[in-house]
Every structure is written in C-alpha cells, then in structure tokens.
Amino acid sequence: MSRLMRTSEVIGRPVVTLNGQDIAQIKDVVYSAGGGAVGGFTLAGRGLFSGPLKQGLSWSAVMALGPDAVMIRDEDVVSSVTEILDASVRPGGSGGNVLGSEVLTDTGILLGTVVDVILEVSERRTCDVVGYEVSASEALGTHSAKVFLPLPDTLSASGEHVMVPAAAKDFVAHDLAGFGAAVKAFRKNLEGQG
Amino acid sequence: MLYTQVKGRKVVSTGTAETVGRVADLVIDPRSHTVVAVTVRGSGHGDTVLWSDITAFGTDAVTVPDGEVLKGANDAVKELSGTAHDVLGKRVLTTDGEQLGSVSDIDFDPQSGAVTVLVLPSGDIAGSRLVGVGPYAAIVHAA
Amino acid sequence: MEWWGWLLVILVVAVLAVAAFWLIQRRRRAGGVIVDSSVSPGNPPQEGL
C-alpha cells in the first residue's frame, strides 16, 4: 500500500537514528523535474538557535519516512548538501522552490499557484511527487479555493512556473483521500493518448 | 517485575546484613534488551552494581554479597546510563517512523534481567523489539 | 521621566526582541520544495554512458 502525504507535513519532521538521537530536521524536499522522484532532503538543526545544516539526506539513506519521524540507520548516512542540491540549482535556496510557483497548462492557461506538493511513498520504497495542491484560479472553474492537481510521469518545473498538461484540470480532486485514484485515472488517460 | 516498583527498593548486603543503599535506576542495554546494571543511591561505596554481581532481585530487597560490589560505573555502563538513555518516560518510535506514545513502565525478569515488556498507555510492546535508546526516543522494531 | 515611562520603554524593547527573534527563526527554519531542474524532460539524465 502506498501513502500520500503533503510536503508541508514532512518539512520540520525530526530525523532520528536507530540509537534514538534526533540529529536534524527536514528543511527542504528536493525532487527531480524529470520523473518527479524525490532525491533527498536538506536539513536544519534541531536546536532553538540552529539554522540550516551543511549536511543533506539522500533518499537512499532514508530507512522510513514515517508519520512522526524520518528514520535513518545512524548519523554517518548523511551526505553533503551539495550532493543533494545539484550545482545547477541556484544557490540561495529560493531559486528552485516550487511553493508559490504559477501552474500553467501546456496550452498557456494559468490554473493557480502551488501551495503544497503531494508525495507518494510506495511499498517499493520509492518516493515521488505525484501532484500539487493548488490555490485555484478562475480558469479551473471549481468552487473550492484549494484543489489537488495530478501530475504526469514526466513534468517540467522551475522556481517560476510548473507546467501541466491541459487534461490535468479534468482530474482535479478536492481532498487527499480521493486524490490517489485521480492520479491513477489521469496517468492512464495520458497513456491512452500516447 | 515492574521498574516503577523497584525504584527505592533496599539493597542489602548478605555478608553484613546491612542496607548498603537504595535502587536509583536500572541501566538497560537496548541491544541485548537486558538490565546490565543497577545504580544505587545513599551508598558509602560506589553507585553502580553490575547485574552479574547481584545475588538476588527479591520482591522486598535486592541482595548483594557485600558492599564491595558497589563500584564506580565502568565505561560500558557509563555509555548506557544518564538521562539520555532513560527508557522510562521516553517517547517510542518504530523503525517505520511512527510514534506510539511514551513509556510508562518497564517489566523485566528478576532472574535474567531481560526486559520483557515496555508498558505504554496505548498498549504493551515486547521488550525484544527494542532497538536503541537515545535522547530523543526509544526505537522499537515495527510490528 | 516618570517610572511608568521606563516601564513602557522596557516593554517595547522586550516586544521588539521577541518579534525579531521570531522572524529570524521563521526565516531560518522555513522549508521549501526544491525542484532539481538539471534533470528535466528537455534534458533527460544520460544513461548508459
């Protein structure tokens, strides 16, 4: 069984070793624009006065992304943050942040702005970005202010815009519970066309 | 035998029949799921007695051959004692990253020292599931 | 200055300090979702090389 979760729930979650030490907490979720696979996380310190850390956590080093903590074997599995954040991502952080980016269809219609990103953690221990929670514009024609928009297998995104196929707006879900089915239906629909 | 019931129990020397102190804490090795030592307060000797030096862990008193077995903590015990390694009151996380609550009591076998059960408000957890104990949490294998 | 004048000054300074601390913490700890655009449909990861 796979689980869907919002990245905002993952951010700030403690990173705990099997020795019961909370060595850090999640700061940013880093994913690749290609397949949407989550490559890893940047970390922040746990202390009241501690800021971002120079270490990062690659997805392969994560034992479990649980509802209350991110489990790792021990503190040696962390890597340098530059390995997580590819050199091409502009330094300074906000360059590639998709939170607040505008959602555009490939036909050039603005659907809204990204308020959250939905992750799917599967049984086979993969973690993918499968959709955006979007603060909807009028073009979507929905009555609720926030909707879930499914993503295709491949997508393009920058800190400025995220692109979705025009068909995505026909597969909008209004709650996270129904979203898993919406993603499946949407991807199946895309395959049918191709 | 429950942890909360043994706290403060008398430690008596069988050689002199005198009380040499009272149980302060149990030192648990999470890897072997056993009590490896007992810390003692109010003793004129050291403050640690190794589990192997205890004659018996009785319901009314803990007996030791004599006060001399109370020593300063050795390195192995030091590494496992202190508030960071206290199991009682600590939050419990599974290896899946799910929080189960905090430990309200620990049941252990007075003969072998094996930790048999971690008692939580949400239910009991077998002591054999214990993986590690640190400043943030006690980690147990996911069921 | 009256005694309550000093009290007012102390209160204002305390409130400002708390606000500044809170703002700095929020900035430092705020997380994001970063897209690594070195791998994108237009620039697929090179395989078999």
Short mmCIF file of C-alpha atoms in Angstrom, two decimals:
data_model
loop_
_atom_site.label_atom_id
_atom_site.label_comp_id
_atom_site.label_asym_id
_atom_site.label_seq_id
_atom_site.Cartn_x
_atom_site.Cartn_y
_atom_site.Cartn_z
CA MET A 1 0.00 0.00 0.00
CA SER A 2 1.32 3.41 -0.90
CA ARG A 3 0.77 6.54 1.12
CA LEU A 4 0.16 10.09 0.02
CA MET A 5 1.45 12.99 2.07
CA ARG A 6 1.89 16.71 1.82
CA THR A 7 5.45 18.00 1.77
CA SER A 8 4.42 20.60 4.37
CA GLU A 9 3.86 17.69 6.77
CA VAL A 10 7.33 16.33 6.01
CA ILE A 11 9.07 19.66 6.49
CA GLY A 12 10.18 20.08 10.09
CA ARG A 13 9.87 16.35 10.82
CA PRO A 14 12.76 15.12 13.01
CA VAL A 15 15.47 12.89 11.51
CA VAL A 16 16.07 10.14 14.07
CA THR A 17 18.78 7.45 14.17
CA LEU A 18 18.20 3.89 15.39
CA ASN A 19 20.09 4.98 18.50
CA GLY A 20 17.23 7.33 19.28
CA GLN A 21 19.04 10.56 18.52
CA ASP A 22 17.35 13.38 16.63
CA ILE A 23 20.27 14.62 14.59
CA ALA A 24 18.38 17.12 12.42
CA GLN A 25 15.03 18.01 10.95
CA ILE A 26 13.82 18.20 7.37
CA LYS A 27 14.17 21.64 5.77
CA ASP A 28 13.54 21.26 2.05
CA VAL A 29 12.30 18.40 -0.10
CA VAL A 30 14.40 18.10 -3.28
CA TYR A 31 12.94 16.32 -6.31
CA SER A 32 13.98 15.94 -9.91
CA ALA A 33 11.99 17.64 -12.61
CA GLY A 34 12.28 14.53 -14.78
CA GLY A 35 10.28 11.76 -13.17
CA GLY A 36 9.32 13.61 -10.02
CA ALA A 37 11.45 11.30 -7.90
CA VAL A 38 12.43 12.74 -4.55
CA GLY A 39 16.22 12.74 -4.47
CA GLY A 40 16.60 13.78 -0.87
CA PHE A 41 16.23 16.46 1.73
CA THR A 42 18.16 19.43 3.01
CA LEU A 43 18.42 19.59 6.78
CA ALA A 44 18.15 22.14 9.56
CA GLY A 45 19.42 21.81 13.10
CA ARG A 46 17.10 20.82 15.95
CA GLY A 47 18.22 23.49 18.42
CA LEU A 48 16.34 26.70 19.04
CA PHE A 49 19.17 28.77 17.58
CA SER A 50 20.36 26.41 14.87
CA GLY A 51 19.83 27.18 11.22
CA PRO A 52 20.32 25.20 8.01
CA LEU A 53 22.95 22.45 8.09
CA LYS A 54 25.70 21.73 5.57
CA GLN A 55 24.57 18.11 5.55
CA GLY A 56 21.77 16.69 3.45
CA LEU A 57 19.98 13.38 3.37
CA SER A 58 19.65 11.42 0.16
CA TRP A 59 16.51 9.34 -0.30
CA SER A 60 18.59 6.15 -0.50
CA ALA A 61 19.82 6.78 3.05
CA VAL A 62 16.28 7.02 4.46
CA MET A 63 15.05 3.87 6.20
CA ALA A 64 11.49 5.09 6.59
CA LEU A 65 9.56 8.28 6.05
CA GLY A 66 7.03 7.83 8.82
CA PRO A 67 4.17 9.98 10.05
CA ASP A 68 6.14 11.24 13.05
CA ALA A 69 9.81 10.93 12.11
CA VAL A 70 12.26 10.21 9.32
CA MET A 71 14.30 7.17 10.34
CA ILE A 72 17.94 6.67 9.37
CA ARG A 73 20.46 4.00 10.43
CA ASP A 74 22.98 6.34 12.07
CA GLU A 75 24.46 9.79 11.68
CA ASP A 76 27.04 8.54 9.15
CA VAL A 77 24.46 8.19 6.38
CA VAL A 78 24.09 11.95 5.87
CA SER A 79 25.90 13.40 2.88
CA SER A 80 26.89 16.91 1.93
CA VAL A 81 24.03 19.19 0.96
CA THR A 82 25.67 20.00 -2.37
CA GLU A 83 25.26 16.35 -3.37
CA ILE A 84 21.54 16.67 -2.76
CA LEU A 85 21.17 20.07 -4.33
CA ASP A 86 22.76 19.75 -7.70
CA ALA A 87 25.18 22.53 -8.58
CA SER A 88 22.74 23.66 -11.25
CA VAL A 89 20.19 24.68 -8.66
CA ARG A 90 20.89 28.28 -7.97
CA PRO A 91 22.44 28.80 -4.57
CA GLY A 92 20.45 30.77 -2.04
CA GLY A 93 17.60 28.34 -1.89
CA SER A 94 14.57 30.06 -3.28
CA GLY A 95 15.72 29.72 -6.91
CA GLY A 96 14.08 26.39 -7.48
CA ASN A 97 11.38 26.47 -4.84
CA VAL A 98 8.09 25.47 -6.45
CA LEU A 99 5.97 26.61 -3.49
CA GLY A 100 4.30 29.77 -4.77
CA SER A 101 5.08 28.97 -8.42
CA GLU A 102 2.38 29.51 -11.03
CA VAL A 103 0.75 26.42 -12.52
CA LEU A 104 0.49 26.76 -16.29
CA THR A 105 -1.03 24.28 -18.72
CA ASP A 106 0.87 23.49 -21.91
CA THR A 107 -1.89 25.45 -23.65
CA GLY A 108 -0.92 28.54 -21.66
CA ILE A 109 -3.74 28.73 -19.13
CA LEU A 110 -2.95 29.75 -15.58
CA LEU A 111 -4.58 27.28 -13.19
CA GLY A 112 -3.37 28.81 -9.92
CA THR A 113 -0.37 28.83 -7.62
CA VAL A 114 1.27 25.90 -5.85
CA VAL A 115 0.57 25.91 -2.11
CA ASP A 116 1.77 22.38 -1.38
CA VAL A 117 3.29 19.40 -3.13
CA ILE A 118 1.92 15.87 -2.74
CA LEU A 119 4.33 12.95 -2.32
CA GLU A 120 3.62 9.28 -2.79
CA VAL A 121 5.70 6.83 -0.79
CA SER A 122 5.21 3.38 -2.28
CA GLU A 123 5.65 -0.07 -0.84
CA ARG A 124 8.72 -0.49 -3.03
CA ARG A 125 10.35 2.37 -1.11
CA THR A 126 10.19 4.94 -3.86
CA CYS A 127 9.13 8.50 -3.17
CA ASP A 128 7.65 10.57 -5.98
CA VAL A 129 5.97 13.89 -6.47
CA VAL A 130 2.53 12.98 -7.85
CA GLY A 131 0.65 16.25 -7.63
CA TYR A 132 0.29 19.80 -6.45
CA GLU A 133 -2.14 21.34 -4.05
CA VAL A 134 -3.15 24.46 -5.91
CA SER A 135 -4.77 27.68 -4.85
CA ALA A 136 -7.14 27.69 -7.80
CA SER A 137 -7.64 30.48 -10.32
CA GLU A 138 -10.95 31.12 -12.05
CA ALA A 139 -9.81 29.14 -15.09
CA LEU A 140 -10.19 25.93 -13.11
CA GLY A 141 -13.85 26.69 -12.57
CA THR A 142 -14.02 24.94 -9.21
CA HIS A 143 -15.94 26.30 -6.27
CA SER A 144 -13.33 25.36 -3.68
CA ALA A 145 -10.30 27.58 -3.15
CA LYS A 146 -7.78 24.74 -2.92
CA VAL A 147 -7.71 21.68 -5.13
CA PHE A 148 -5.35 18.80 -5.84
CA LEU A 149 -3.92 18.60 -9.33
CA PRO A 150 -2.39 15.31 -10.54
CA LEU A 151 0.88 15.25 -12.43
CA PRO A 152 2.00 13.12 -15.37
CA ASP A 153 5.01 10.82 -15.02
CA THR A 154 7.26 13.43 -16.56
CA LEU A 155 6.87 17.07 -15.85
CA SER A 156 8.80 20.26 -16.09
CA ALA A 157 9.07 22.76 -13.31
CA SER A 158 11.14 25.72 -12.27
CA GLY A 159 11.03 28.12 -9.39
CA GLU A 160 8.87 30.31 -11.61
CA HIS A 161 6.34 28.03 -13.29
CA VAL A 162 5.26 24.43 -13.16
CA MET A 163 3.83 23.00 -16.37
CA VAL A 164 0.95 20.53 -16.52
CA PRO A 165 -0.91 19.03 -19.49
CA ALA A 166 -4.23 20.74 -20.20
CA ALA A 167 -6.03 17.47 -19.38
CA ALA A 168 -4.86 17.68 -15.76
CA LYS A 169 -7.69 20.03 -14.90
CA ASP A 170 -10.25 17.33 -15.68
CA PHE A 171 -8.76 15.14 -12.94
CA VAL A 172 -8.84 17.57 -10.06
CA ALA A 173 -9.54 16.14 -6.61
CA HIS A 174 -10.96 18.10 -3.70
CA ASP A 175 -9.49 16.01 -0.92
CA LEU A 176 -6.38 13.95 -0.42
CA ALA A 177 -8.40 10.78 0.13
CA GLY A 178 -9.72 10.79 -3.43
CA PHE A 179 -6.50 12.04 -4.92
CA GLY A 180 -4.71 8.69 -5.30
CA ALA A 181 -7.44 7.47 -7.64
CA ALA A 182 -7.37 10.78 -9.55
CA VAL A 183 -3.62 10.43 -10.21
CA LYS A 184 -4.08 6.87 -11.49
CA ALA A 185 -7.01 7.83 -13.73
CA PHE A 186 -5.12 10.82 -15.09
CA ARG A 187 -1.94 8.87 -15.90
CA LYS A 188 -3.97 6.12 -17.53
CA ASN A 189 -5.73 8.73 -19.66
CA LEU A 190 -2.36 10.14 -20.80
CA GLU A 191 -1.09 6.67 -21.70
CA GLY A 192 -4.23 6.08 -23.75
CA GLN A 193 -3.49 9.15 -25.82
CA GLY A 194 0.14 8.21 -26.36
CA MET B 1 8.93 -7.16 37.94
CA LEU B 2 7.96 -3.56 37.24
CA TYR B 3 10.54 -0.78 37.09
CA THR B 4 8.37 1.69 39.00
CA GLN B 5 8.06 -0.79 41.87
CA VAL B 6 11.79 -1.43 42.28
CA LYS B 7 12.80 2.24 42.43
CA GLY B 8 13.84 2.99 46.01
CA ARG B 9 13.98 -0.71 46.98
CA LYS B 10 16.59 -1.55 49.64
CA VAL B 11 19.92 -3.00 48.59
CA VAL B 12 21.10 -5.34 51.37
CA SER B 13 24.48 -7.00 51.81
CA THR B 14 24.13 -10.70 52.64
CA GLY B 15 27.56 -10.66 54.29
CA THR B 16 26.84 -7.92 56.85
CA ALA B 17 23.00 -7.92 56.77
CA GLU B 18 23.14 -4.13 56.46
CA THR B 19 21.34 -1.91 54.00
CA VAL B 20 24.02 -0.53 51.68
CA GLY B 21 21.77 1.75 49.65
CA ARG B 22 18.58 2.04 47.62
CA VAL B 23 17.86 1.34 43.97
CA ALA B 24 18.07 4.58 41.99
CA ASP B 25 17.86 3.39 38.42
CA LEU B 26 18.19 0.42 36.10
CA VAL B 27 20.75 0.59 33.31
CA ILE B 28 19.35 -1.08 30.20
CA ASP B 29 21.33 -2.22 27.18
CA PRO B 30 18.86 -1.85 24.28
CA ARG B 31 20.88 -4.14 22.02
CA SER B 32 20.58 -7.16 24.31
CA HIS B 33 17.23 -5.97 25.81
CA THR B 34 18.56 -6.63 29.29
CA VAL B 35 19.24 -4.78 32.52
CA VAL B 36 23.04 -4.72 32.74
CA ALA B 37 23.45 -2.79 35.98
CA VAL B 38 21.61 -1.07 38.83
CA THR B 39 22.54 2.35 40.12
CA VAL B 40 22.31 2.79 43.87
CA ARG B 41 21.96 5.94 45.96
CA GLY B 42 22.91 6.51 49.57
CA SER B 43 25.79 4.06 49.45
CA GLY B 44 29.14 4.60 51.12
CA HIS B 45 30.80 2.69 48.28
CA GLY B 46 30.36 3.24 44.55
CA ASP B 47 26.99 3.92 42.97
CA THR B 48 26.80 1.07 40.44
CA VAL B 49 26.33 -2.66 40.85
CA LEU B 50 26.59 -4.89 37.79
CA TRP B 51 23.71 -7.30 37.20
CA SER B 52 26.15 -10.22 37.42
CA ASP B 53 27.17 -9.11 40.96
CA ILE B 54 23.61 -9.18 42.30
CA THR B 55 22.76 -12.22 44.42
CA ALA B 56 19.02 -11.87 44.03
CA PHE B 57 16.45 -9.33 42.91
CA GLY B 58 13.77 -10.02 45.50
CA THR B 59 10.32 -8.52 45.94
CA ASP B 60 11.35 -6.74 49.15
CA ALA B 61 15.08 -6.24 48.76
CA VAL B 62 17.91 -6.55 46.31
CA THR B 63 20.69 -8.63 47.83
CA VAL B 64 24.38 -8.37 47.08
CA PRO B 65 27.27 -10.42 48.59
CA ASP B 66 28.75 -7.33 50.25
CA GLY B 67 29.10 -3.57 49.84
CA GLU B 68 32.33 -4.02 47.90
CA VAL B 69 30.47 -4.95 44.69
CA LEU B 70 29.22 -1.36 44.55
CA LYS B 71 31.74 0.40 42.35
CA GLY B 72 32.01 3.40 40.13
CA ALA B 73 30.36 2.86 36.74
CA ASN B 74 32.64 1.23 34.17
CA ASP B 75 32.82 2.63 30.63
CA ALA B 76 30.25 0.22 29.24
CA VAL B 77 27.72 1.18 31.91
CA LYS B 78 28.52 4.90 31.63
CA GLU B 79 27.73 4.74 27.94
CA LEU B 80 24.27 3.37 28.68
CA SER B 81 23.33 5.46 31.71
CA GLY B 82 22.28 9.07 32.10
CA THR B 83 19.03 10.80 31.25
CA ALA B 84 19.66 10.44 27.50
CA HIS B 85 19.37 6.66 27.90
CA ASP B 86 16.49 6.56 30.37
CA VAL B 87 13.75 4.45 28.87
CA LEU B 88 11.05 5.44 31.36
CA GLY B 89 9.03 8.43 30.14
CA LYS B 90 10.69 8.41 26.73
CA ARG B 91 8.68 8.62 23.52
CA VAL B 92 8.64 5.42 21.49
CA LEU B 93 9.22 5.49 17.73
CA THR B 94 9.01 2.47 15.44
CA THR B 95 11.62 1.86 12.76
CA ASP B 96 8.82 2.97 10.37
CA GLY B 97 8.88 6.43 11.93
CA GLU B 98 5.58 6.15 13.77
CA GLN B 99 5.24 7.46 17.30
CA LEU B 100 3.45 5.10 19.71
CA GLY B 101 3.43 7.14 22.92
CA SER B 102 5.78 7.27 25.87
CA VAL B 103 6.99 4.51 28.16
CA SER B 104 5.10 4.50 31.45
CA ASP B 105 6.71 1.35 32.88
CA ILE B 106 9.16 -1.43 32.10
CA ASP B 107 8.63 -5.07 33.02
CA PHE B 108 11.75 -7.18 33.45
CA ASP B 109 12.64 -10.70 34.51
CA PRO B 110 14.23 -10.53 38.01
CA GLN B 111 16.21 -13.71 37.30
CA SER B 112 17.82 -12.96 33.97
CA GLY B 113 17.41 -9.21 33.81
CA ALA B 114 15.73 -9.49 30.41
CA VAL B 115 13.39 -6.61 29.56
CA THR B 116 10.15 -8.41 28.77
CA VAL B 117 7.63 -5.62 28.18
CA LEU B 118 7.58 -1.87 27.60
CA VAL B 119 4.31 -0.58 29.06
CA LEU B 120 2.69 2.26 27.12
CA PRO B 121 -0.72 3.89 27.58
CA SER B 122 -1.57 2.71 24.05
CA GLY B 123 -0.59 -0.91 24.79
CA ASP B 124 2.30 -3.20 25.63
CA ILE B 125 5.35 -3.70 23.43
CA ALA B 126 7.57 -6.78 23.68
CA GLY B 127 10.99 -5.89 25.11
CA SER B 128 12.66 -7.89 22.35
CA ARG B 129 11.51 -5.24 19.84
CA LEU B 130 13.79 -2.62 21.42
CA VAL B 131 16.49 -1.40 19.02
CA GLY B 132 18.04 1.65 20.65
CA VAL B 133 17.51 4.37 23.23
CA GLY B 134 18.74 7.91 22.82
CA PRO B 135 17.99 11.46 23.93
CA TYR B 136 15.03 11.83 21.55
CA ALA B 137 13.32 8.46 21.61
CA ALA B 138 13.39 4.74 22.26
CA ILE B 139 13.32 2.94 18.91
CA VAL B 140 11.43 -0.34 18.50
CA HIS B 141 11.09 -2.64 15.50
CA ALA B 142 7.88 -2.04 13.59
CA ALA B 143 5.35 -4.79 14.29
CA MET C 1 10.97 60.57 33.20
CA GLU C 2 8.19 59.05 35.25
CA TRP C 3 8.54 55.44 36.47
CA TRP C 4 5.91 54.21 34.00
CA GLY C 5 7.92 55.80 31.20
CA TRP C 6 10.79 53.45 31.89
CA LEU C 7 8.40 50.55 32.19
CA LEU C 8 6.99 51.40 28.76
CA VAL C 9 10.49 51.54 27.23
CA ILE C 10 11.37 48.14 28.72
CA LEU C 11 8.13 46.63 27.45
CA VAL C 12 8.63 47.97 23.91
CA VAL C 13 12.22 46.68 23.81
CA ALA C 14 11.07 43.26 25.03
CA VAL C 15 8.32 43.03 22.42
CA LEU C 16 10.72 44.08 19.64
CA ALA C 17 13.28 41.50 20.74
CA VAL C 18 10.71 38.71 20.72
CA ALA C 19 9.40 39.78 17.31
CA ALA C 20 12.90 39.93 15.81
CA PHE C 21 13.80 36.54 17.26
CA TRP C 22 10.59 35.01 15.89
CA LEU C 23 11.14 36.50 12.42
CA ILE C 24 14.74 35.26 12.27
CA GLN C 25 13.70 31.78 13.37
CA ARG C 26 10.93 31.65 10.78
CA ARG C 27 13.31 32.68 8.01
CA ARG C 28 15.93 30.19 9.06
CA ARG C 29 13.63 27.26 9.53
CA ALA C 30 11.16 27.79 6.69
CA GLY C 31 11.28 24.85 4.34
CA GLY C 32 10.53 24.56 0.66
CA VAL C 33 10.16 22.11 -2.16
CA ILE C 34 13.13 22.44 -4.47
CA VAL C 35 13.00 21.15 -7.99
CA ASP C 36 16.32 19.97 -9.39
CA SER C 37 15.92 21.16 -12.96
CA SER C 38 19.23 19.68 -14.12
CA VAL C 39 17.07 16.65 -14.85
CA SER C 40 14.03 17.62 -16.88
CA PRO C 41 12.11 16.26 -19.84
CA GLY C 42 14.11 18.53 -22.09
CA ASN C 43 17.35 17.41 -20.51
CA PRO C 44 16.94 13.75 -19.57
CA PRO C 45 19.50 12.01 -17.38
CA GLN C 46 22.14 10.42 -19.56
CA GLU C 47 22.01 6.69 -19.29
CA GLY C 48 24.48 4.04 -20.34
CA LEU C 49 27.40 6.42 -20.55
#
